């Protein structure tokens, strides 16, 4: 096994003080990169995910071109519903589309808890190849969607700002919702364990729609299942939980034992730290739209963010995925400002 030349991310997740803050960006492999756009014109989205050589190449692009301290495997959270038996399409300029969403208890008969090696082995192959090609330069992050966020797409059948259909399903058919959430959870545990076996150095659970639920419902329909996943991975791989908008439950999320918690830009770092406690690494929380500001403004605002997180384990990141129209130079300015930040002097 190659030893890592840059393990800042992993040391920060262990709660160690490091010489500088590690930095990566959610959705860093993607549409703001011209080399990604070239491959995007040649191959469909799922071709890019399912061809290990392409996935590995796309995963490494931001390491080479932006200088981030971690790679995140190029894939999508929706490969899990696909592996469970649902058809998933990505429609140009419209986003994900699942033509036969789950509506009632009988629909669960169409789903399976798959053999992940058989149905998602291509992700493991992509991780192994990426790991080999990275040659220890930076750690490799694996990921999965949180069960609640996957339920949103599996029930609603497409993206939505409110996911009312998914919420109505949970509130009117809670027993069926919980059966579905448990099936997703069991699949996700096997899937993330497989990612760790294939070389993922850390894994992130994306609960992009966690913030749509009030605190009680977040506990009932989301955190209950995230907790199971974190517990199952406890001795396997470090885990980062990112539940966008669910800052009200940071204390409960820290209590899951996750090593890292992602936060968005709508909470002050100091308040997040008070809620999460001193031990967990906090990840975030730059407003992705601020990468559209002039570069000097980006530098100033990133420095202010780093100041606000000082004194405790912090992974610099955006508060959500990078936007497609961000100029490459602006993404680089974000990363470079973090790398040049002097911990001792200000
Ligand atoms: O971080 C990375 O660079 C790794 C790749 C990654 C993708 N999707 C690739 C992708 C990751 C981590 C994801 C996670 C994901 N997918 C989430 C959680 C994170 C988040 O942003 O909230 C969600 C909700 C999805 C579902 C999804 N996939 C949507 C809503 C869309 C369409 C909208 C969009 O952002 O483009 C996708 C497609 C998708 N997944 C693209 C990429 C690069 C765009 C495909 C393309 O146009 O090339």
Tab-separated table of C-alpha atoms and ligand atoms in Angstrom:
chain	number	residue	atom	x	y	z
A	1	UNK	CA	0.000	0.000	0.000
A	2	UNK	CA	1.255	3.474	-0.902
A	3	UNK	CA	1.545	5.821	2.068
A	4	UNK	CA	-0.156	9.166	1.670
A	5	UNK	CA	2.091	12.150	0.976
A	6	UNK	CA	-0.652	14.562	2.014
A	7	UNK	CA	-2.853	13.252	4.832
A	8	UNK	CA	-4.022	16.646	6.198
A	9	UNK	CA	-7.665	15.681	5.726
A	10	UNK	CA	-7.318	12.400	7.612
A	11	UNK	CA	-5.382	13.962	10.481
A	12	UNK	CA	-7.993	16.695	10.787
A	13	UNK	CA	-10.727	14.048	10.889
A	14	UNK	CA	-8.832	12.392	13.753
A	15	UNK	CA	-9.023	15.718	15.584
A	16	UNK	CA	-5.288	16.404	15.342
A	17	UNK	CA	-3.918	19.934	14.963
A	18	UNK	CA	-2.296	20.295	11.516
A	19	UNK	CA	0.211	22.729	9.989
A	20	UNK	CA	-2.572	24.107	7.788
A	21	UNK	CA	-6.264	23.600	7.042
A	22	UNK	CA	-7.056	20.954	4.392
A	23	UNK	CA	-9.300	22.084	1.530
A	24	UNK	CA	-11.546	20.427	-1.055
A	25	UNK	CA	-14.845	21.419	-2.704
A	26	UNK	CA	-18.090	19.509	-2.896
A	27	UNK	CA	-18.856	18.620	-6.533
A	28	UNK	CA	-15.305	19.618	-7.418
A	29	UNK	CA	-15.189	17.240	-10.384
A	30	UNK	CA	-17.659	18.799	-12.748
A	31	UNK	CA	-19.011	21.307	-15.150
A	32	UNK	CA	-16.841	24.340	-14.314
A	33	UNK	CA	-13.788	22.402	-15.591
A	34	UNK	CA	-13.178	22.605	-19.384
A	35	UNK	CA	-11.610	19.122	-19.449
A	36	UNK	CA	-14.716	17.678	-17.801
A	37	UNK	CA	-16.876	19.381	-20.432
A	38	UNK	CA	-14.884	17.672	-23.206
A	39	UNK	CA	-15.630	14.235	-21.741
A	40	UNK	CA	-19.229	15.288	-21.089
A	41	UNK	CA	-19.739	15.897	-24.819
A	42	UNK	CA	-18.390	12.453	-25.679
A	43	UNK	CA	-20.037	10.193	-23.091
A	44	UNK	CA	-23.368	10.104	-21.258
A	45	UNK	CA	-23.427	10.752	-17.518
A	46	UNK	CA	-23.815	7.104	-16.539
A	47	UNK	CA	-21.167	6.056	-19.084
A	48	UNK	CA	-18.812	8.433	-17.305
A	49	UNK	CA	-19.739	6.922	-13.926
A	50	UNK	CA	-19.628	3.301	-15.070
A	51	UNK	CA	-16.338	3.393	-16.991
A	52	UNK	CA	-13.605	3.217	-14.335
A	53	UNK	CA	-11.005	4.867	-16.589
A	54	UNK	CA	-13.286	7.888	-17.194
A	55	UNK	CA	-14.422	8.137	-13.566
A	56	UNK	CA	-10.797	8.000	-12.387
A	57	UNK	CA	-9.697	10.626	-14.889
A	58	UNK	CA	-12.529	13.016	-13.897
A	59	UNK	CA	-11.880	12.405	-10.181
A	60	UNK	CA	-8.237	13.414	-10.519
A	61	UNK	CA	-8.812	16.541	-12.669
A	62	UNK	CA	-9.377	18.916	-9.709
A	63	UNK	CA	-6.352	17.481	-7.878
A	64	UNK	CA	-4.141	18.290	-10.874
A	65	UNK	CA	-5.824	21.529	-11.915
A	66	UNK	CA	-7.057	23.166	-8.699
A	67	UNK	CA	-4.702	21.669	-6.117
A	68	UNK	CA	-7.278	20.371	-3.639
A	69	UNK	CA	-6.148	18.250	-0.667
A	70	UNK	CA	-8.556	15.370	-1.386
A	71	UNK	CA	-10.173	13.661	-4.349
A	72	UNK	CA	-13.843	12.616	-4.253
A	73	UNK	CA	-14.800	9.727	-6.486
A	74	UNK	CA	-16.800	10.752	-9.551
A	75	UNK	CA	-20.183	9.085	-9.254
A	76	UNK	CA	-23.662	10.104	-8.094
A	77	UNK	CA	-25.891	9.433	-5.101
A	78	UNK	CA	-28.533	8.040	-7.491
A	79	UNK	CA	-26.491	4.962	-8.409
A	80	UNK	CA	-27.912	3.404	-5.217
A	81	UNK	CA	-31.617	3.595	-6.221
A	82	UNK	CA	-30.474	2.330	-9.633
A	83	UNK	CA	-28.744	-0.663	-8.026
A	84	UNK	CA	-31.892	-1.304	-5.945
A	85	UNK	CA	-33.837	-1.758	-9.185
A	86	UNK	CA	-35.154	1.690	-10.154
A	87	UNK	CA	-34.656	3.309	-13.502
A	88	UNK	CA	-32.773	6.616	-13.159
A	89	UNK	CA	-32.263	9.032	-16.035
A	90	UNK	CA	-30.338	12.267	-16.070
A	91	UNK	CA	-32.186	14.620	-18.366
A	92	UNK	CA	-30.159	17.453	-19.902
A	93	UNK	CA	-30.802	20.782	-18.124
A	94	UNK	CA	-33.581	19.168	-16.058
A	95	UNK	CA	-31.687	16.875	-13.680
A	96	UNK	CA	-32.550	13.428	-12.345
A	97	UNK	CA	-35.743	11.708	-13.523
A	98	UNK	CA	-37.077	8.410	-12.134
A	99	UNK	CA	-40.005	7.422	-14.381
A	100	UNK	CA	-41.539	4.896	-11.951
A	101	UNK	CA	-41.377	6.438	-8.472
A	102	UNK	CA	-42.410	4.666	-5.263
A	103	UNK	CA	-45.997	5.596	-4.350
A	104	UNK	CA	-47.306	2.793	-2.118
A	105	UNK	CA	-46.263	-0.216	-0.111
A	106	UNK	CA	-46.635	-2.661	-3.047
A	107	UNK	CA	-44.034	-0.675	-4.993
A	108	UNK	CA	-41.347	-1.850	-2.567
A	109	UNK	CA	-41.701	-5.325	-4.154
A	110	UNK	CA	-39.906	-3.877	-7.183
A	111	UNK	CA	-36.882	-3.031	-5.046
A	112	UNK	CA	-34.092	-5.227	-3.770
A	113	UNK	CA	-31.232	-4.933	-1.332
A	114	UNK	CA	-28.627	-5.705	-3.962
A	115	UNK	CA	-25.360	-7.581	-3.864
A	116	UNK	CA	-23.222	-4.442	-4.044
A	117	UNK	CA	-20.257	-6.199	-5.645
A	118	UNK	CA	-22.502	-7.310	-8.478
A	119	UNK	CA	-24.504	-4.093	-8.988
A	120	UNK	CA	-22.053	-1.394	-7.875
A	121	UNK	CA	-18.763	-3.151	-8.534
A	122	UNK	CA	-17.977	-0.527	-11.184
A	123	UNK	CA	-17.734	2.130	-8.421
A	124	UNK	CA	-15.320	-0.094	-6.477
A	125	UNK	CA	-13.292	-0.635	-9.650
A	126	UNK	CA	-13.199	3.153	-10.218
A	127	UNK	CA	-12.011	3.674	-6.632
A	128	UNK	CA	-9.234	1.066	-7.015
A	129	UNK	CA	-8.057	2.600	-10.286
A	130	UNK	CA	-8.228	6.166	-8.925
A	131	UNK	CA	-6.296	5.126	-5.841
A	132	UNK	CA	-3.591	3.595	-8.039
A	133	UNK	CA	-3.394	6.672	-10.307
A	134	UNK	CA	-3.340	9.115	-7.398
A	135	UNK	CA	-0.253	7.301	-6.163
A	136	UNK	CA	-0.658	8.617	-2.609
A	137	UNK	CA	-0.816	12.302	-3.544
A	138	UNK	CA	-4.026	12.981	-1.589
A	139	UNK	CA	-6.692	10.913	0.197
A	140	UNK	CA	-9.674	9.588	-1.765
A	141	UNK	CA	-13.187	10.261	-0.464
A	142	UNK	CA	-16.076	7.896	-1.187
A	143	UNK	CA	-19.708	8.883	-0.687
A	144	UNK	CA	-23.367	7.972	-0.646
A	145	UNK	CA	-26.645	9.827	-0.310
A	146	UNK	CA	-28.341	9.772	3.073
A	147	UNK	CA	-31.414	7.504	3.108
A	148	UNK	CA	-33.779	10.493	3.493
A	149	UNK	CA	-32.313	12.328	0.475
A	150	UNK	CA	-32.492	9.151	-1.629
A	151	UNK	CA	-36.113	8.597	-0.544
A	152	UNK	CA	-36.852	12.149	-1.763
A	153	UNK	CA	-35.812	11.230	-5.321
A	154	UNK	CA	-37.234	7.676	-5.222
A	155	UNK	CA	-40.690	8.945	-4.199
A	156	UNK	CA	-40.841	12.355	-5.891
A	157	UNK	CA	-39.326	10.944	-9.085
A	158	UNK	CA	-37.405	14.139	-9.833
A	159	UNK	CA	-35.750	17.151	-8.236
A	160	UNK	CA	-37.920	19.606	-6.327
A	161	UNK	CA	-37.411	22.629	-4.101
A	162	UNK	CA	-39.769	21.314	-1.440
A	163	UNK	CA	-40.168	17.541	-2.064
A	164	UNK	CA	-43.797	17.795	-0.899
A	165	UNK	CA	-44.631	14.447	-2.511
A	166	UNK	CA	-41.867	12.686	-0.591
A	167	UNK	CA	-42.923	14.371	2.648
A	168	UNK	CA	-46.596	13.500	2.121
A	169	UNK	CA	-45.541	9.872	1.556
A	170	UNK	CA	-43.688	9.846	4.907
A	171	UNK	CA	-46.515	11.543	6.791
A	172	UNK	CA	-49.352	9.443	5.328
A	173	UNK	CA	-47.589	6.052	4.989
A	174	UNK	CA	-44.951	6.111	7.725
A	175	UNK	CA	-44.610	2.340	8.013
A	176	UNK	CA	-43.866	2.019	4.297
A	177	UNK	CA	-41.512	4.999	4.453
A	178	UNK	CA	-39.572	3.374	7.276
A	179	UNK	CA	-39.363	0.058	5.386
A	180	UNK	CA	-37.976	1.920	2.389
A	181	UNK	CA	-35.519	3.923	4.513
A	182	UNK	CA	-34.288	0.690	6.122
A	183	UNK	CA	-33.766	-0.966	2.723
A	184	UNK	CA	-31.745	2.049	1.565
A	185	UNK	CA	-29.777	2.030	4.833
A	186	UNK	CA	-28.869	-1.666	4.544
A	187	UNK	CA	-27.760	-1.159	0.948
A	188	UNK	CA	-25.766	1.953	1.860
A	189	UNK	CA	-23.910	0.239	4.701
A	190	UNK	CA	-22.786	-2.578	2.385
A	191	UNK	CA	-21.968	-0.049	-0.324
A	192	UNK	CA	-19.816	2.203	1.874
A	193	UNK	CA	-18.026	-0.787	3.410
A	194	UNK	CA	-17.261	-1.898	-0.154
A	195	UNK	CA	-15.941	1.586	-0.967
A	196	UNK	CA	-13.627	1.418	2.047
A	197	UNK	CA	-12.371	-2.028	0.932
A	198	UNK	CA	-11.736	-0.587	-2.532
A	199	UNK	CA	-9.558	2.182	-1.095
A	200	UNK	CA	-11.748	5.084	0.077
A	201	UNK	CA	-9.853	6.811	2.914
A	202	UNK	CA	-12.974	8.576	4.222
A	203	UNK	CA	-16.638	8.628	3.214
A	204	UNK	CA	-19.192	11.417	3.144
A	205	UNK	CA	-22.942	10.990	3.581
A	206	UNK	CA	-24.796	13.673	1.597
A	207	UNK	CA	-28.143	14.606	3.138
A	208	UNK	CA	-28.796	17.425	0.701
A	209	UNK	CA	-32.485	17.649	1.660
A	210	UNK	CA	-32.137	17.125	5.423
A	211	UNK	CA	-32.978	20.806	5.951
A	212	UNK	CA	-36.487	20.324	4.559
A	213	UNK	CA	-37.487	18.477	7.733
A	214	UNK	CA	-38.180	20.058	11.112
A	215	UNK	CA	-36.015	18.858	13.995
A	216	UNK	CA	-38.401	16.065	15.119
A	217	UNK	CA	-38.960	14.751	11.610
A	218	UNK	CA	-35.247	15.004	10.857
A	219	UNK	CA	-34.633	12.690	13.804
A	220	UNK	CA	-37.420	10.306	12.712
A	221	UNK	CA	-36.841	10.112	8.970
A	222	UNK	CA	-33.170	10.956	8.593
A	223	UNK	CA	-30.898	10.866	11.600
A	224	UNK	CA	-32.184	7.470	12.807
A	225	UNK	CA	-30.772	5.965	9.617
A	226	UNK	CA	-27.614	8.077	9.378
A	227	UNK	CA	-26.839	6.938	12.925
A	228	UNK	CA	-27.003	3.288	11.829
A	229	UNK	CA	-24.644	3.964	8.929
A	230	UNK	CA	-22.087	5.844	11.048
A	231	UNK	CA	-22.194	3.087	13.685
A	232	UNK	CA	-21.635	0.372	11.078
A	233	UNK	CA	-18.599	2.231	9.711
A	234	UNK	CA	-17.132	3.123	13.083
A	235	UNK	CA	-14.154	0.761	12.895
A	236	UNK	CA	-13.988	0.737	9.105
A	237	UNK	CA	-13.507	4.272	7.733
A	238	UNK	CA	-13.870	7.892	8.982
A	239	UNK	CA	-17.245	9.412	8.165
A	240	UNK	CA	-18.337	12.970	7.338
A	241	UNK	CA	-22.050	13.749	7.640
A	242	UNK	CA	-23.319	16.690	5.596
A	243	UNK	CA	-26.976	17.426	6.245
A	244	UNK	CA	-27.591	20.701	4.462
A	245	UNK	CA	-29.783	23.115	6.413
A	246	UNK	CA	-30.138	20.785	9.409
A	247	UNK	CA	-27.927	22.896	11.663
A	248	UNK	CA	-30.542	22.576	14.450
A	249	UNK	CA	-29.411	18.978	14.901
A	250	UNK	CA	-25.627	19.464	14.932
A	251	UNK	CA	-25.438	18.325	18.552
A	252	UNK	CA	-27.303	15.111	17.721
A	253	UNK	CA	-25.203	14.606	14.593
A	254	UNK	CA	-21.993	14.960	16.611
A	255	UNK	CA	-23.354	12.336	19.015
A	256	UNK	CA	-23.507	9.786	16.153
A	257	UNK	CA	-19.720	9.533	16.418
A	258	UNK	CA	-19.077	10.880	12.908
A	259	UNK	CA	-15.566	12.304	12.621
A	260	UNK	CA	-16.656	15.252	10.463
A	261	UNK	CA	-19.806	17.359	10.077
A	262	UNK	CA	-20.487	19.484	7.006
A	263	UNK	CA	-22.196	22.839	7.457
A	264	UNK	CA	-23.625	25.328	4.997
A	265	UNK	CA	-23.166	29.112	4.995
A	266	UNK	CA	-26.379	29.885	6.878
A	267	UNK	CA	-24.851	29.213	10.295
A	268	UNK	CA	-21.949	31.069	11.944
A	269	UNK	CA	-18.905	28.843	12.506
A	270	UNK	CA	-18.864	29.793	16.174
A	271	UNK	CA	-22.447	28.713	16.708
A	272	UNK	CA	-21.853	25.466	14.797
A	273	UNK	CA	-18.894	24.779	17.068
A	274	UNK	CA	-20.958	25.451	20.192
A	275	UNK	CA	-23.620	23.010	19.011
A	276	UNK	CA	-21.257	20.318	17.721
A	277	UNK	CA	-18.760	20.391	20.602
A	278	UNK	CA	-14.983	20.624	20.470
A	279	UNK	CA	-14.004	17.226	19.105
A	280	UNK	CA	-15.644	16.741	15.720
A	281	UNK	CA	-14.082	18.301	12.605
A	282	UNK	CA	-16.335	20.912	10.994
A	283	UNK	CA	-16.337	21.103	7.202
A	284	UNK	CA	-17.459	24.111	5.166
A	285	UNK	CA	-18.927	26.622	4.875
A	286	UNK	CA	-18.232	29.107	2.045
A	287	UNK	CA	-21.305	30.231	0.112
A	288	UNK	CA	-20.768	28.631	-3.344
A	289	UNK	CA	-22.203	31.722	-5.064
A	290	UNK	CA	-19.449	33.845	-3.488
A	291	UNK	CA	-16.996	32.137	-5.839
A	292	UNK	CA	-18.580	34.378	-8.468
A	293	UNK	CA	-17.178	37.468	-6.670
A	294	UNK	CA	-13.994	39.186	-7.894
A	295	UNK	CA	-10.862	37.298	-6.784
A	296	UNK	CA	-9.744	39.890	-4.168
A	297	UNK	CA	-13.169	39.587	-2.522
A	298	UNK	CA	-12.886	35.796	-2.547
A	299	UNK	CA	-9.490	36.031	-0.841
A	300	UNK	CA	-10.802	38.375	1.834
A	301	UNK	CA	-13.926	36.338	2.543
A	302	UNK	CA	-12.087	33.010	2.639
A	303	UNK	CA	-9.625	34.497	5.123
A	304	UNK	CA	-12.531	35.684	7.278
A	305	UNK	CA	-14.005	32.174	7.153
A	306	UNK	CA	-10.698	30.619	8.241
A	307	UNK	CA	-10.423	33.114	11.102
A	308	UNK	CA	-13.900	32.163	12.261
A	309	UNK	CA	-13.081	28.437	12.368
A	310	UNK	CA	-9.740	28.835	14.127
A	311	UNK	CA	-8.760	26.817	17.154
A	312	UNK	CA	-10.630	23.586	16.344
A	313	UNK	CA	-10.423	20.914	13.624
A	314	UNK	CA	-11.652	22.432	10.351
A	315	UNK	CA	-11.800	21.240	6.744
A	316	UNK	CA	-12.231	24.177	4.359
A	317	UNK	CA	-14.978	23.550	1.822
A	318	UNK	CA	-18.016	25.171	0.269
A	319	UNK	CA	-21.365	25.033	2.035
A	320	UNK	CA	-22.772	23.081	-0.958
A	321	UNK	CA	-21.603	22.019	-4.413
A	322	UNK	CA	-19.585	24.319	-6.684
A	323	UNK	CA	-21.724	26.055	-9.318
A	324	UNK	CA	-21.129	25.264	-13.011
A	325	UNK	CA	-20.458	28.898	-13.967
A	326	UNK	CA	-17.575	29.472	-11.534
A	327	UNK	CA	-14.404	30.528	-13.395
A	328	UNK	CA	-11.531	28.066	-12.839
A	329	UNK	CA	-9.341	30.926	-11.542
A	330	UNK	CA	-11.868	31.660	-8.838
A	331	UNK	CA	-11.911	28.035	-7.672
A	332	UNK	CA	-8.111	28.162	-7.605
A	333	UNK	CA	-8.175	31.410	-5.582
A	334	UNK	CA	-10.384	29.693	-3.001
A	335	UNK	CA	-7.967	26.770	-2.634
A	336	UNK	CA	-4.827	28.923	-2.691
A	337	UNK	CA	-6.130	31.302	-0.035
A	338	UNK	CA	-6.657	28.351	2.299
A	339	UNK	CA	-3.221	26.955	1.526
A	340	UNK	CA	-1.490	30.309	2.139
A	341	UNK	CA	-3.353	31.137	5.329
A	342	UNK	CA	-0.938	31.529	8.208
A	343	UNK	CA	-2.282	29.888	11.310
A	344	UNK	CA	0.148	31.477	13.704
A	345	UNK	CA	0.137	35.117	12.664
A	346	UNK	CA	-3.328	36.609	12.627
B	1	LIG	O1	-18.148	16.008	-5.660
B	1	LIG	C1	-17.846	15.502	-6.771
B	1	LIG	O2	-17.212	16.130	-7.609
B	1	LIG	C2	-18.195	14.054	-7.010
B	1	LIG	C3	-19.304	13.861	-7.874
B	1	LIG	C4	-20.747	14.011	-7.420
B	1	LIG	C5	-21.787	14.115	-8.374
B	1	LIG	N1	-22.980	14.075	-7.734
B	1	LIG	C6	-21.593	14.200	-9.819
B	1	LIG	C7	-22.652	14.792	-10.636
B	1	LIG	C8	-21.350	13.986	-6.170
B	1	LIG	C9	-20.712	13.930	-4.798
B	1	LIG	C10	-22.766	14.012	-6.377
B	1	LIG	C11	-23.748	13.945	-5.291
B	1	LIG	C12	-25.134	14.296	-5.556
B	1	LIG	N2	-25.908	13.998	-6.646
B	1	LIG	C13	-25.979	14.958	-4.639
B	1	LIG	C14	-25.549	15.382	-3.265
B	1	LIG	C15	-24.761	16.630	-3.268
B	1	LIG	C16	-25.554	17.851	-3.587
B	1	LIG	O3	-25.156	18.572	-4.500
B	1	LIG	O4	-26.532	18.135	-2.883
B	1	LIG	C17	-27.244	15.089	-5.214
B	1	LIG	C18	-28.458	15.755	-4.606
B	1	LIG	C19	-27.195	14.468	-6.493
B	1	LIG	C20	-28.295	14.295	-7.449
B	1	LIG	C21	-27.988	14.953	-8.733
B	1	LIG	N3	-27.085	14.490	-9.658
B	1	LIG	C22	-28.566	16.129	-9.254
B	1	LIG	C23	-29.608	16.965	-8.537
B	1	LIG	C24	-27.996	16.357	-10.509
B	1	LIG	C25	-28.351	17.391	-11.510
B	1	LIG	C26	-28.060	18.752	-11.069
B	1	LIG	C27	-26.580	19.041	-11.094
B	1	LIG	O5	-26.028	19.453	-10.071
B	1	LIG	O6	-25.998	18.887	-12.153
B	1	LIG	C28	-27.023	15.336	-10.716
B	1	LIG	C29	-26.110	15.194	-11.858
B	1	LIG	C30	-24.648	15.236	-11.561
B	1	LIG	N4	-24.006	14.536	-10.589
B	1	LIG	C31	-23.688	15.976	-12.276
B	1	LIG	C32	-22.433	15.692	-11.718
B	1	LIG	C33	-21.089	16.206	-12.159
B	1	LIG	C34	-23.969	16.851	-13.463
B	1	LIG	C35	-23.978	16.014	-14.669
B	1	LIG	C36	-23.483	16.831	-15.788
B	1	LIG	O7	-24.182	17.766	-16.172
B	1	LIG	O8	-22.386	16.543	-16.239
